[in-house]
mmCIF file of C-alpha atoms in Angstrom:
data_model
loop_
_atom_site.group_PDB
_atom_site.id
_atom_site.type_symbol
_atom_site.label_atom_id
_atom_site.label_comp_id
_atom_site.label_asym_id
_atom_site.label_seq_id
_atom_site.Cartn_x
_atom_site.Cartn_y
_atom_site.Cartn_z
ATOM 1 C CA MET A 292 50.296 12.846 -7.906
ATOM 2 C CA THR A 293 46.750 12.131 -6.712
ATOM 3 C CA ASN A 294 43.782 13.215 -8.777
ATOM 4 C CA ASN A 295 41.410 13.310 -5.793
ATOM 5 C CA ILE A 296 39.739 16.650 -5.111
ATOM 6 C CA GLU A 297 39.064 17.556 -1.492
ATOM 7 C CA MET A 298 35.347 18.006 -0.815
ATOM 8 C CA PRO A 299 34.045 20.870 1.350
ATOM 9 C CA ALA A 300 32.856 20.018 4.865
ATOM 10 C CA GLU A 301 29.336 18.668 5.224
ATOM 11 C CA HIS A 302 26.636 20.926 6.644
ATOM 12 C CA PRO A 303 23.813 19.191 8.589
ATOM 13 C CA LEU A 304 20.247 19.959 7.705
ATOM 14 C CA GLU A 305 19.451 21.182 11.216
ATOM 15 C CA GLY A 306 20.853 20.910 14.688
ATOM 16 C CA ALA A 307 20.678 17.466 16.260
ATOM 17 C CA GLY A 308 17.191 16.682 17.406
ATOM 18 C CA GLU A 309 15.727 19.855 15.881
ATOM 19 C CA GLU A 310 12.501 19.694 13.914
ATOM 20 C CA LEU A 311 12.745 20.102 10.122
ATOM 21 C CA THR A 312 11.550 23.451 8.788
ATOM 22 C CA VAL A 313 11.004 24.863 5.292
ATOM 23 C CA LYS A 314 13.751 27.438 5.825
ATOM 24 C CA GLY A 315 16.071 24.770 7.102
ATOM 25 C CA LEU A 316 15.465 22.583 4.059
ATOM 26 C CA GLN A 317 15.933 25.547 1.711
ATOM 27 C CA ARG A 318 19.170 26.447 3.463
ATOM 28 C CA ALA A 319 20.381 22.852 3.194
ATOM 29 C CA THR A 320 19.514 22.760 -0.518
ATOM 30 C CA GLN A 321 21.370 26.009 -1.113
ATOM 31 C CA ASN A 322 24.368 24.712 0.819
ATOM 32 C CA LEU A 323 24.395 21.584 -1.327
ATOM 33 C CA LYS A 324 24.181 23.637 -4.539
ATOM 34 C CA THR A 325 27.070 25.801 -3.359
ATOM 35 C CA LYS A 326 29.095 22.713 -2.534
ATOM 36 C CA ILE A 327 28.417 21.218 -5.966
ATOM 37 C CA GLU A 328 29.406 24.456 -7.700
ATOM 38 C CA ASN A 329 32.613 24.575 -5.687
ATOM 39 C CA VAL A 330 33.386 20.990 -6.634
ATOM 40 C CA LYS A 331 32.739 21.778 -10.310
ATOM 41 C CA ARG A 332 34.999 24.817 -10.183
ATOM 42 C CA MET A 333 37.755 22.905 -8.446
ATOM 43 C CA LYS A 334 37.403 20.047 -10.905
ATOM 44 C CA GLU A 335 37.497 22.416 -13.882
ATOM 45 C CA LYS A 336 40.527 24.181 -12.445
ATOM 46 C CA HIS A 337 42.244 20.830 -11.971
ATOM 47 C CA VAL A 338 41.479 19.819 -15.579
ATOM 48 C CA GLU A 339 42.721 23.140 -16.949
ATOM 49 C CA GLU A 340 45.929 22.915 -14.913
ATOM 50 C CA LYS A 341 46.556 19.405 -16.203
ATOM 51 C CA ILE A 342 45.869 20.443 -19.806
ATOM 52 C CA THR A 343 48.281 23.357 -19.380
ATOM 53 C CA GLU A 344 50.846 20.947 -17.972
ATOM 54 C CA TYR A 345 50.180 18.543 -20.859
ATOM 55 C CA ASP A 346 50.712 21.291 -23.464
ATOM 56 C CA ALA A 347 53.942 22.362 -21.739
ATOM 57 C CA LEU A 348 55.195 18.761 -21.715
ATOM 58 C CA ILE A 349 54.348 18.340 -25.404
ATOM 59 C CA GLU A 350 56.409 21.438 -26.211
ATOM 60 C CA GLU A 351 59.243 20.241 -23.957
ATOM 61 C CA ALA A 352 59.183 16.854 -25.697
ATOM 62 C CA ARG A 353 59.344 18.583 -29.073
ATOM 63 C CA GLN A 354 62.366 20.605 -28.021
ATOM 64 C CA LYS A 355 64.017 17.489 -26.543
ATOM 65 C CA GLN A 356 63.431 15.655 -29.821
ATOM 66 C CA ILE A 357 65.151 18.436 -31.760
ATOM 67 C CA LEU A 358 68.070 18.387 -29.320
ATOM 68 C CA TYR A 359 68.253 14.581 -29.444
ATOM 69 C CA ASN A 360 68.311 14.507 -33.247
ATOM 70 C CA GLU A 361 71.143 17.018 -33.376
ATOM 71 C CA ALA A 362 73.114 15.315 -30.578
ATOM 72 C CA ASN A 363 72.642 11.872 -32.102
ATOM 73 C CA ASP A 364 73.848 13.076 -35.506
ATOM 74 C CA THR A 365 76.947 14.521 -33.848
ATOM 75 C CA LEU A 366 77.477 11.293 -31.907
ATOM 76 C CA GLU A 367 77.252 9.193 -35.077
ATOM 77 C CA TYR A 368 79.830 11.436 -36.703
ATOM 78 C CA TYR A 369 82.220 11.027 -33.744
ATOM 79 C CA ARG A 370 81.744 7.250 -33.802
ATOM 80 C CA GLY A 371 82.519 7.099 -37.494
ATOM 81 C CA VAL A 372 85.709 9.075 -37.022
ATOM 82 C CA ASP A 373 86.621 6.862 -34.040
ATOM 83 C CA GLU A 374 86.150 3.696 -36.096
ATOM 84 C CA ALA A 375 88.540 5.177 -38.609
ATOM 85 C CA GLY A 376 91.099 5.566 -35.797
ATOM 86 C CA LEU A 377 91.290 9.340 -36.154
ATOM 87 C CA LEU A 378 90.315 10.414 -32.620
ATOM 88 C CA ASP A 379 92.971 11.422 -30.127
ATOM 89 C CA ALA A 380 92.627 10.984 -26.347
ATOM 90 C CA GLU A 381 90.854 14.292 -25.837
ATOM 91 C CA ASP A 382 88.412 13.577 -28.658
ATOM 92 C CA LYS A 383 87.671 10.156 -27.157
ATOM 93 C CA LYS A 384 86.786 11.868 -23.855
ATOM 94 C CA ASN A 385 84.441 14.155 -25.784
ATOM 95 C CA LEU A 386 82.885 11.089 -27.409
ATOM 96 C CA GLU A 387 82.280 9.474 -24.025
ATOM 97 C CA GLU A 388 80.756 12.706 -22.673
ATOM 98 C CA LEU A 389 78.553 13.014 -25.723
ATOM 99 C CA GLU A 390 77.326 9.417 -25.327
ATOM 100 C CA LYS A 391 76.505 10.198 -21.717
ATOM 101 C CA GLN A 392 74.579 13.347 -22.690
ATOM 102 C CA VAL A 393 72.614 11.478 -25.354
ATOM 103 C CA ARG A 394 71.608 8.826 -22.813
ATOM 104 C CA THR A 395 70.507 11.606 -20.446
ATOM 105 C CA ILE A 396 68.375 13.145 -23.178
ATOM 106 C CA GLU A 397 66.853 9.722 -23.926
ATOM 107 C CA ASN A 398 66.024 9.238 -20.244
ATOM 108 C CA ASP A 399 64.554 12.743 -20.003
ATOM 109 C CA PHE A 400 62.529 12.098 -23.132
ATOM 110 C CA GLU A 401 61.196 8.843 -21.693
ATOM 111 C CA THR A 402 60.277 10.576 -18.415
ATOM 112 C CA ILE A 403 58.447 13.339 -20.263
ATOM 113 C CA ASN A 404 56.533 10.818 -22.374
ATOM 114 C CA THR A 405 55.561 8.905 -19.234
ATOM 115 C CA ARG A 406 54.174 12.092 -17.682
ATOM 116 C CA ILE A 407 52.346 12.940 -20.903
ATOM 117 C CA LYS A 408 50.805 9.462 -20.985
ATOM 118 C CA SER A 409 49.748 9.612 -17.326
ATOM 119 C CA ILE A 410 47.905 12.887 -17.914
ATOM 120 C CA TYR A 411 46.328 11.780 -21.180
ATOM 121 C CA GLU A 412 45.063 8.521 -19.669
ATOM 122 C CA GLN A 413 42.935 10.399 -17.154
ATOM 123 C CA PRO A 414 39.515 9.990 -18.860
ATOM 124 C CA GLU A 415 38.139 13.510 -18.567
ATOM 125 C CA ILE A 416 41.459 15.172 -19.314
ATOM 126 C CA GLY A 417 42.174 12.879 -22.255
ATOM 127 C CA LYS A 418 38.716 13.580 -23.635
ATOM 128 C CA ARG A 419 39.275 17.337 -23.353
ATOM 129 C CA ILE A 420 42.666 17.043 -25.042
ATOM 130 C CA VAL A 421 41.149 15.119 -27.952
ATOM 131 C CA GLU A 422 38.270 17.600 -28.238
ATOM 132 C CA SER A 423 40.716 20.501 -28.183
ATOM 133 C CA ALA A 424 42.881 18.879 -30.842
ATOM 134 C CA GLU A 425 39.844 18.200 -33.032
ATOM 135 C CA LYS A 426 38.657 21.774 -32.550
ATOM 136 C CA ASN A 427 42.082 23.113 -33.474
ATOM 137 C CA GLU A 428 42.099 20.905 -36.545
ATOM 138 C CA ARG A 429 38.651 22.173 -37.557
ATOM 139 C CA THR A 430 39.774 25.742 -36.933
ATOM 140 C CA LEU A 431 42.881 25.284 -39.061
ATOM 141 C CA GLU A 432 40.808 23.728 -41.828
ATOM 142 C CA ALA A 433 38.271 26.548 -41.566
ATOM 143 C CA GLU A 434 41.059 29.123 -41.716
ATOM 144 C CA LYS A 435 42.397 27.470 -44.865
ATOM 145 C CA GLU A 436 38.937 27.489 -46.421
ATOM 146 C CA PHE A 437 38.398 31.092 -45.311
ATOM 147 C CA THR A 438 41.711 32.177 -46.827
ATOM 148 C CA LYS A 439 40.862 30.330 -50.036
ATOM 149 C CA SER A 440 37.412 31.958 -50.174
ATOM 150 C CA VAL A 441 38.872 35.411 -49.517
ATOM 151 C CA GLN A 442 41.371 34.976 -52.345
ATOM 152 C CA GLU A 443 38.556 33.917 -54.678
ATOM 153 C CA LEU A 444 36.449 36.933 -53.669
ATOM 154 C CA GLU A 445 39.431 39.239 -54.188
ATOM 155 C CA ARG A 446 39.885 37.793 -57.660
ATOM 156 C CA LYS A 447 36.217 38.365 -58.471
ATOM 157 C CA ILE A 448 36.373 41.918 -57.091
ATOM 158 C CA ASP A 449 39.316 42.662 -59.385
ATOM 159 C CA GLU A 450 37.392 41.143 -62.301
ATOM 160 C CA LEU A 451 34.400 43.322 -61.416
ATOM 161 C CA ALA A 452 36.667 46.384 -61.360
ATOM 162 C CA GLU A 453 37.960 45.504 -64.822
ATOM 163 C CA SER A 454 34.384 45.040 -66.076
ATOM 164 C CA ILE A 455 33.495 48.463 -64.661
ATOM 165 C CA LYS A 456 36.420 50.025 -66.515
ATOM 166 C CA GLN A 457 35.304 48.381 -69.761
ATOM 167 C CA GLU A 458 31.719 49.476 -69.160
ATOM 168 C CA ALA A 459 32.915 53.019 -68.469
ATOM 169 C CA LEU A 460 34.714 53.031 -71.819
ATOM 170 C CA ARG A 461 31.577 51.752 -73.543
ATOM 171 C CA VAL A 462 29.403 54.407 -71.909
ATOM 172 C CA GLU A 463 31.915 57.083 -72.866
ATOM 173 C CA LYS A 464 31.792 55.937 -76.496
ATOM 174 C CA LEU A 465 27.997 55.899 -76.409
ATOM 175 C CA LYS A 466 28.053 59.434 -75.043
ATOM 176 C CA GLU A 467 30.301 60.478 -77.915
ATOM 177 C CA GLU A 468 27.966 58.761 -80.397
ATOM 178 C CA GLU A 469 25.004 60.573 -78.866
ATOM 179 C CA GLN A 470 26.795 63.903 -79.186
ATOM 180 C CA LYS A 471 27.657 63.120 -82.811
ATOM 181 C CA ALA A 472 23.995 62.273 -83.437
ATOM 182 C CA VAL A 473 22.965 65.623 -81.938
ATOM 183 C CA GLN A 474 25.450 67.412 -84.198
ATOM 184 C CA ALA A 475 24.122 65.503 -87.213
ATOM 185 C CA ILE A 476 20.568 66.576 -86.322
ATOM 186 C CA GLU A 477 21.646 70.193 -85.937
ATOM 187 C CA GLU A 478 23.498 70.206 -89.272
ATOM 188 C CA ALA A 479 20.624 68.548 -91.130
ATOM 189 C CA ASN A 480 18.098 70.809 -89.424
ATOM 190 C CA LYS A 481 19.991 73.919 -90.546
ATOM 191 C CA ILE A 482 19.581 72.828 -94.179
ATOM 192 C CA VAL A 483 15.896 72.014 -93.613
ATOM 193 C CA ARG A 484 15.168 75.363 -91.960
ATOM 194 C CA ARG A 485 17.083 77.312 -94.602
ATOM 195 C CA THR A 486 15.255 75.450 -97.389
ATOM 196 C CA ILE A 487 11.849 76.211 -95.850
ATOM 197 C CA VAL A 488 12.769 79.872 -95.298
ATOM 198 C CA ASP A 489 14.099 80.198 -98.858
ATOM 199 C CA ALA A 490 10.909 78.629 -100.185
ATOM 200 C CA ASP A 491 8.727 81.091 -98.266
ATOM 201 C CA VAL A 492 10.866 84.017 -99.494
ATOM 202 C CA ILE A 493 9.798 83.202 -103.052
ATOM 203 C CA SER A 494 6.174 84.049 -102.228
ATOM 204 C CA LYS A 495 6.666 86.572 -99.450
ATOM 205 C CA ASN A 496 4.876 89.325 -101.369
ATOM 206 C CA ASN A 497 1.833 87.164 -102.027
ATOM 207 C CA PRO A 498 0.042 86.291 -98.758
ATOM 208 C CA SER A 499 -2.492 84.178 -100.612
ATOM 209 C CA ILE A 500 0.133 81.532 -101.320
ATOM 210 C CA PHE A 501 0.533 78.933 -98.561
ATOM 211 C CA ARG A 502 3.466 79.202 -96.146
ATOM 212 C CA MET A 503 5.862 76.270 -96.376
ATOM 213 C CA GLN A 504 6.683 76.578 -92.654
ATOM 214 C CA ASP A 505 3.030 76.200 -91.678
ATOM 215 C CA LEU A 506 2.606 73.161 -93.900
ATOM 216 C CA TYR A 507 5.768 71.521 -92.598
ATOM 217 C CA SER A 508 4.834 72.117 -88.953
ATOM 218 C CA SER A 509 1.312 70.743 -89.378
ATOM 219 C CA LEU A 510 2.357 67.310 -90.637
ATOM 220 C CA GLU A 511 3.690 64.433 -88.543
ATOM 221 C CA SER A 512 6.389 63.067 -90.846
ATOM 222 C CA PRO A 513 8.623 64.225 -93.726
ATOM 223 C CA GLN A 514 7.107 61.450 -95.842
ATOM 224 C CA GLU A 515 3.627 62.879 -95.346
ATOM 225 C CA PHE A 516 5.023 66.368 -96.017
ATOM 226 C CA PHE A 517 6.571 65.432 -99.363
ATOM 227 C CA GLU A 518 3.583 63.374 -100.486
ATOM 228 C CA GLY A 519 1.415 66.420 -99.810
ATOM 229 C CA LEU A 520 3.786 68.682 -101.763
ATOM 230 C CA ARG A 521 3.685 66.376 -104.778
ATOM 231 C CA ARG A 522 -0.099 66.241 -104.739
ATOM 232 C CA ARG A 523 -0.250 70.018 -104.414
ATOM 233 C CA ARG A 524 2.329 70.432 -107.225
ATOM 234 C CA SER A 525 0.337 68.229 -109.587
ATOM 235 C CA LYS A 526 -2.731 70.436 -109.171
ATOM 236 C CA LEU A 527 -1.027 73.770 -109.865
ATOM 237 C CA GLY A 528 -1.862 75.622 -113.058
ATOM 238 C CA ILE A 529 0.245 77.534 -115.574
ATOM 239 C CA PHE A 530 -0.174 80.843 -113.742
ATOM 240 C CA GLN A 531 0.937 79.492 -110.322
ATOM 241 C CA GLY A 532 4.655 79.752 -110.990
ATOM 242 C CA LYS A 533 5.707 80.995 -107.564
ATOM 243 C CA GLU A 534 3.953 78.094 -105.828
ATOM 244 C CA LYS A 535 5.591 75.682 -108.243
ATOM 245 C CA ALA A 536 8.978 77.277 -107.652
ATOM 246 C CA LYS A 537 8.789 77.085 -103.869
ATOM 247 C CA ILE A 538 7.580 73.479 -103.992
ATOM 248 C CA ASP A 539 10.285 72.520 -106.501
ATOM 249 C CA LEU A 540 12.915 74.104 -104.275
ATOM 250 C CA VAL A 541 11.863 71.944 -101.332
ATOM 251 C CA LEU A 542 11.553 68.810 -103.462
ATOM 252 C CA ARG A 543 15.158 69.246 -104.602
ATOM 253 C CA HIS A 544 16.211 69.023 -100.927
ATOM 254 C CA GLU A 545 14.179 65.912 -100.112
ATOM 255 C CA LYS A 546 17.376 63.970 -99.334
ATOM 256 C CA ASP A 547 18.337 66.615 -96.771
ATOM 257 C CA PHE A 548 14.967 66.233 -95.043
ATOM 258 C CA GLU A 549 15.459 62.462 -95.049
ATOM 259 C CA ALA A 550 18.933 62.941 -93.565
ATOM 260 C CA GLU A 551 17.442 64.876 -90.660
ATOM 261 C CA THR A 552 14.889 62.114 -90.068
ATOM 262 C CA ILE A 553 17.604 59.453 -90.125
ATOM 263 C CA ALA A 554 19.745 61.519 -87.734
ATOM 264 C CA ARG A 555 16.846 61.841 -85.288
ATOM 265 C CA GLU A 556 16.162 58.096 -85.406
ATOM 266 C CA GLN A 557 19.832 57.351 -84.824
ATOM 267 C CA TYR A 558 19.834 59.754 -81.887
ATOM 268 C CA LYS A 559 16.828 58.019 -80.325
ATOM 269 C CA GLU A 560 18.475 54.613 -80.687
ATOM 270 C CA VAL A 561 21.875 55.700 -79.350
ATOM 271 C CA SER A 562 20.303 57.716 -76.540
ATOM 272 C CA LYS A 563 18.211 54.717 -75.457
ATOM 273 C CA ILE A 564 21.278 52.445 -75.382
ATOM 274 C CA TYR A 565 23.243 55.156 -73.573
ATOM 275 C CA ARG A 566 20.606 55.527 -70.844
ATOM 276 C CA GLU A 567 20.270 51.753 -70.418
ATOM 277 C CA ALA A 568 24.054 51.394 -70.181
ATOM 278 C CA GLN A 569 24.107 53.729 -67.192
ATOM 279 C CA GLU A 570 21.710 51.423 -65.319
ATOM 280 C CA VAL A 571 24.380 48.656 -65.187
ATOM 281 C CA PRO A 572 21.962 45.956 -63.867
ATOM 282 C CA GLU A 573 24.286 43.016 -64.580
ATOM 283 C CA LEU A 574 27.293 44.594 -62.877
ATOM 284 C CA SER A 575 25.153 45.723 -59.940
ATOM 285 C CA GLU A 576 23.913 42.169 -59.419
ATOM 286 C CA ARG A 577 27.475 40.844 -59.564
ATOM 287 C CA CYS A 578 28.518 43.404 -56.979
ATOM 288 C CA ARG A 579 25.570 42.548 -54.711
ATOM 289 C CA GLU A 580 26.318 38.816 -54.916
ATOM 290 C CA LEU A 581 29.981 39.423 -54.062
ATOM 291 C CA PHE A 582 29.185 41.401 -50.922
ATOM 292 C CA ILE A 583 26.557 38.884 -49.808
ATOM 293 C CA SER A 584 29.078 36.094 -50.397
ATOM 294 C CA ALA A 585 31.585 38.049 -48.290
ATOM 295 C CA TRP A 586 29.119 38.200 -45.393
ATOM 296 C CA GLU A 587 28.245 34.516 -45.725
ATOM 297 C CA THR A 588 31.946 33.584 -45.812
ATOM 298 C CA GLU A 589 32.724 35.607 -42.711
ATOM 299 C CA ARG A 590 29.658 34.359 -40.848
ATOM 300 C CA ALA A 591 30.656 30.737 -41.500
ATOM 301 C CA TYR A 592 34.161 31.550 -40.296
ATOM 302 C CA THR A 593 33.083 33.288 -37.080
ATOM 303 C CA ASN A 594 30.598 30.505 -36.319
ATOM 304 C CA ILE A 595 33.519 28.134 -35.750
ATOM 305 C CA GLY A 596 35.451 30.605 -33.614
ATOM 306 C CA GLY A 597 37.211 32.788 -36.168
ATOM 307 C CA LYS A 598 37.597 36.480 -35.423
ATOM 308 C CA PRO A 599 35.546 38.977 -37.477
ATOM 309 C CA THR A 600 37.629 40.579 -40.222
ATOM 310 C CA GLY A 601 35.230 43.061 -41.813
ATOM 311 C CA LEU A 602 35.607 41.189 -45.100
ATOM 312 C CA ALA A 603 32.860 43.090 -46.960
ATOM 313 C CA ARG A 604 34.434 46.439 -46.032
ATOM 314 C CA ILE A 605 37.882 45.177 -47.056
ATOM 315 C CA LEU A 606 36.525 44.064 -50.434
ATOM 316 C CA ALA A 607 34.807 47.430 -50.922
ATOM 317 C CA GLU A 608 38.100 49.196 -50.235
ATOM 318 C CA ARG A 609 39.843 46.880 -52.687
ATOM 319 C CA LEU A 610 37.213 47.641 -55.321
ATOM 320 C CA TYR A 611 37.650 51.405 -54.957
ATOM 321 C CA LYS A 612 41.455 51.109 -54.950
ATOM 322 C CA ASN A 613 41.164 49.796 -58.502
ATOM 323 C CA PHE A 614 40.125 53.323 -59.469
ATOM 324 C CA PRO A 615 42.896 55.619 -58.216
ATOM 325 C CA LYS A 616 42.376 59.325 -58.619
ATOM 326 C CA ILE A 617 44.656 61.156 -61.032
ATOM 327 C CA LYS A 618 45.589 64.803 -61.478
ATOM 328 C CA GLU A 619 44.440 66.565 -64.612
ATOM 329 C CA LYS A 620 47.171 68.109 -66.710
ATOM 330 C CA GLY A 621 47.961 71.558 -65.365
ATOM 331 C CA SER A 622 45.731 71.053 -62.318
ATOM 332 C CA GLN A 623 46.273 70.012 -58.716
ATOM 333 C CA THR A 624 42.748 68.605 -58.465
ATOM 334 C CA GLU A 625 42.529 64.826 -58.264
ATOM 335 C CA ILE A 626 39.802 63.220 -60.342
ATOM 336 C CA THR A 627 38.694 59.748 -61.341
ATOM 337 C CA LEU A 628 38.786 58.864 -65.028
ATOM 338 C CA PRO A 629 35.611 59.888 -66.947
ATOM 339 C CA TRP A 630 32.590 57.739 -66.212
ATOM 340 C CA GLN A 631 34.474 55.262 -64.020
ATOM 341 C CA GLU A 632 33.406 56.883 -60.763
ATOM 342 C CA ILE A 633 29.848 57.407 -62.023
ATOM 343 C CA ILE A 634 29.503 53.766 -63.056
ATOM 344 C CA LEU A 635 31.244 52.518 -59.893
ATOM 345 C CA ASN A 636 29.012 54.524 -57.552
ATOM 346 C CA ALA A 637 25.898 53.516 -59.501
ATOM 347 C CA ILE A 638 26.827 49.842 -59.189
ATOM 348 C CA VAL A 639 27.526 50.024 -55.454
ATOM 349 C CA ARG A 640 24.345 52.046 -54.866
ATOM 350 C CA LYS A 641 22.149 49.624 -56.809
ATOM 351 C CA ALA A 642 23.865 46.644 -55.155
ATOM 352 C CA GLY A 643 22.807 47.862 -51.718
ATOM 353 C CA SER A 644 25.212 50.707 -50.988
ATOM 354 C CA ALA A 645 26.737 51.116 -47.520
ATOM 355 C CA GLY A 646 24.077 48.956 -45.887
ATOM 356 C CA LEU A 647 25.269 45.882 -47.748
ATOM 357 C CA ILE A 648 28.927 46.660 -47.105
ATOM 358 C CA GLN A 649 28.570 47.499 -43.415
ATOM 359 C CA TYR A 650 25.831 45.231 -42.085
ATOM 360 C CA PRO A 651 23.136 43.882 -44.442
ATOM 361 C CA LYS A 652 19.724 42.754 -43.273
ATOM 362 C CA GLY A 653 19.725 39.100 -42.254
ATOM 363 C CA PHE A 654 23.321 38.981 -41.023
#
């Protein structure tokens, strides 16, 4: 088969003896460009046809090899039985036919290989075949790396989900501790208020005696309040019994006042930790890095010819599937376990929300 490509007919610049003109030269240039483009198209078509033929021959050779291996194994078995003198006349005919078929396959295989070689040895076609093979090899390697990266990201997403669940449990416990602290404040405050009221009842018929409530409200701390009471108590005379009694009553409950102060301090500490826990900065950063890594992984994959997979969206769906909704006892309403959805949504929002999952800036 010839590899020559027929060239289109030549077109003269102008008619014989005619004077050259700008339009004539432009027309000749355009004709030449058209001819070159036609040649390129025909050449490309020829190369593609040969590559298609080459691929078909490679597949045919592969199938022939499979057939040859099977036929040759069968032939060797027949020969072994024949050497043992166990073949009858009909079996010997089958052996001869099988030997003939194997030789035919060998000849066909040789013919196919010759055709494959003749195509491959054409410089431009051989070059394209090598380039295609190298590209396929790179693609396969990239697909392996992509699959490996996806599996690693899936593992990290599942780890993030588990961390969110643990964080949700921690936040729930902190919430319970905060509520207990509030209850402790309320209980201690009841004793404090009752003590102050009882103290003021002692001197309710004598407006000239100070009101314990006013004194307590005017001072910044219980410590300052009790120091003031002791100073006041030390200055009272023998005829100031009611003032002494009301002060003594409050002094006997100093531990209860201290308990309220301690409860308030504990509430402040727990409440601060509780609020900070809801910010989840570390988990949000992990989530953000995972989605960015997903985009970088997919971009690297598509740059070498891989098809877009929507990896970030797939990972987001996987993350949310780690938090299935459940039905409350006696209810048909589906809910997510306490705090899990709140923490999850906070993390995704702080990580970049839908923008990072769908199409982040810079990608």
